């Protein structure tokens, strides 16, 4: 049985958002260097992330990965990076999608972002439990 999408969107719209988002990431002074330290093949990375979102939104089974492990193990992802990441993503959503679709995807992205931030914060703490914010 095929599940209906979480909200109305096409695979092409997902691909467009992902491509525009990563173009913006590459230009971002704080986030660009973090991604550049790990991404050597941008088209492949964008395709992988588009598969992630098609799985999360359209329930396709084309993504096989563990974002939490990747972000936690990267070594240069800090909890304070999630707010600008999400703000940039929200701006791309608003430019490319109908308001209801942008809002629905934003809500999902923020929920996923909270989980990732928690996973990174848990690892990125000092012995006394104080988070490492940089």
XYZ file of C-alpha atoms in Angstrom:
134
model
C 0.000 0.000 0.000
C 1.332 3.403 -0.991
C 1.108 6.176 1.576
C -0.196 9.559 0.439
C 2.308 12.423 0.561
C 2.539 14.400 3.809
C 1.491 17.456 1.792
C 0.998 18.226 -1.912
C 4.348 18.571 -3.661
C 6.077 17.077 -6.687
C 9.470 15.413 -6.913
C 10.491 18.209 -9.296
C 9.606 20.848 -6.701
C 11.677 18.979 -4.120
C 14.633 18.858 -6.522
C 14.300 22.604 -7.193
C 14.256 23.485 -3.482
C 17.246 21.254 -2.751
C 19.291 22.694 -5.650
C 18.531 26.306 -4.715
C 19.185 25.628 -1.028
C 22.632 24.158 -1.658
C 23.502 26.987 -4.047
C 22.706 29.350 -1.160
C 24.660 27.178 1.297
C 27.764 27.383 -0.894
C 27.545 31.208 -0.752
C 26.860 31.383 3.000
C 29.930 32.637 4.904
C 29.325 30.470 7.978
C 27.726 27.333 6.576
C 29.492 27.132 3.204
C 32.888 26.139 4.635
C 31.290 23.500 6.871
C 29.673 21.785 3.901
C 32.706 22.297 1.654
C 34.810 20.350 4.143
C 32.694 17.263 3.452
C 30.986 17.592 0.063
C 33.222 16.887 -2.899
C 30.479 16.068 -5.424
C 27.671 18.628 -5.155
C 25.366 17.037 -7.765
C 25.593 13.676 -5.962
C 25.036 15.322 -2.568
C 21.999 17.205 -3.860
C 20.589 14.024 -5.403
C 21.043 12.188 -2.106
C 19.344 14.948 -0.107
C 16.511 15.135 -2.640
C 16.033 11.377 -2.109
C 15.965 12.022 1.652
C 13.196 14.595 1.253
C 11.237 12.481 -1.253
C 11.343 9.680 1.312
C 10.304 11.996 4.187
C 7.513 13.736 2.235
C 6.412 11.390 -0.562
C 7.310 8.153 1.275
C 9.493 6.933 -1.570
C 11.966 4.272 -0.549
C 14.913 5.732 -2.453
C 16.984 7.046 0.474
C 19.248 4.909 2.604
C 21.262 6.867 5.122
C 21.483 8.158 8.667
C 21.545 11.977 8.832
C 22.089 12.035 12.590
C 25.220 9.918 12.375
C 26.573 11.954 9.463
C 26.050 15.290 11.232
C 27.322 14.002 14.563
C 30.439 12.440 13.037
C 31.260 15.404 10.775
C 33.280 16.996 13.555
C 32.561 20.584 12.540
C 28.777 20.794 12.939
C 27.824 22.885 15.964
C 24.409 23.375 17.589
C 24.432 27.110 16.768
C 24.504 26.350 13.041
C 20.979 24.958 12.913
C 19.156 28.303 13.229
C 20.848 29.897 10.193
C 20.507 26.600 8.282
C 16.771 26.514 8.923
C 16.330 30.233 8.200
C 18.052 29.799 4.838
C 15.937 26.715 4.087
C 12.729 28.561 5.016
C 13.658 31.439 2.687
C 14.168 28.990 -0.188
C 10.847 27.284 0.585
C 8.986 30.616 0.563
C 10.554 31.636 -2.777
C 9.710 28.379 -4.528
C 6.479 26.973 -3.125
C 2.890 27.893 -2.392
C 2.563 29.285 1.139
C 0.761 26.203 2.517
C 3.332 23.838 1.040
C 6.241 25.972 2.244
C 4.754 26.059 5.754
C 4.195 22.296 5.852
C 7.723 21.519 4.647
C 9.160 24.089 7.034
C 7.394 22.436 9.964
C 8.849 19.063 8.956
C 12.336 20.533 8.460
C 12.244 22.229 11.863
C 11.147 18.979 13.533
C 14.000 17.103 11.860
C 16.360 19.974 12.702
C 15.429 19.747 16.393
C 16.279 16.051 16.360
C 19.602 16.650 14.630
C 20.446 19.556 16.926
C 19.673 17.398 19.960
C 21.864 14.588 18.609
C 24.732 16.970 17.896
C 24.326 18.806 21.231
C 24.372 15.520 23.094
C 27.761 14.722 21.606
C 28.995 18.318 21.628
C 28.975 18.945 25.360
C 31.690 19.436 27.871
C 32.089 16.945 30.748
C 29.891 19.143 32.975
C 27.052 19.079 30.407
C 27.525 22.611 29.070
C 27.005 22.624 25.282
C 29.848 23.527 22.947
C 28.244 26.235 20.843
C 31.101 26.907 18.451
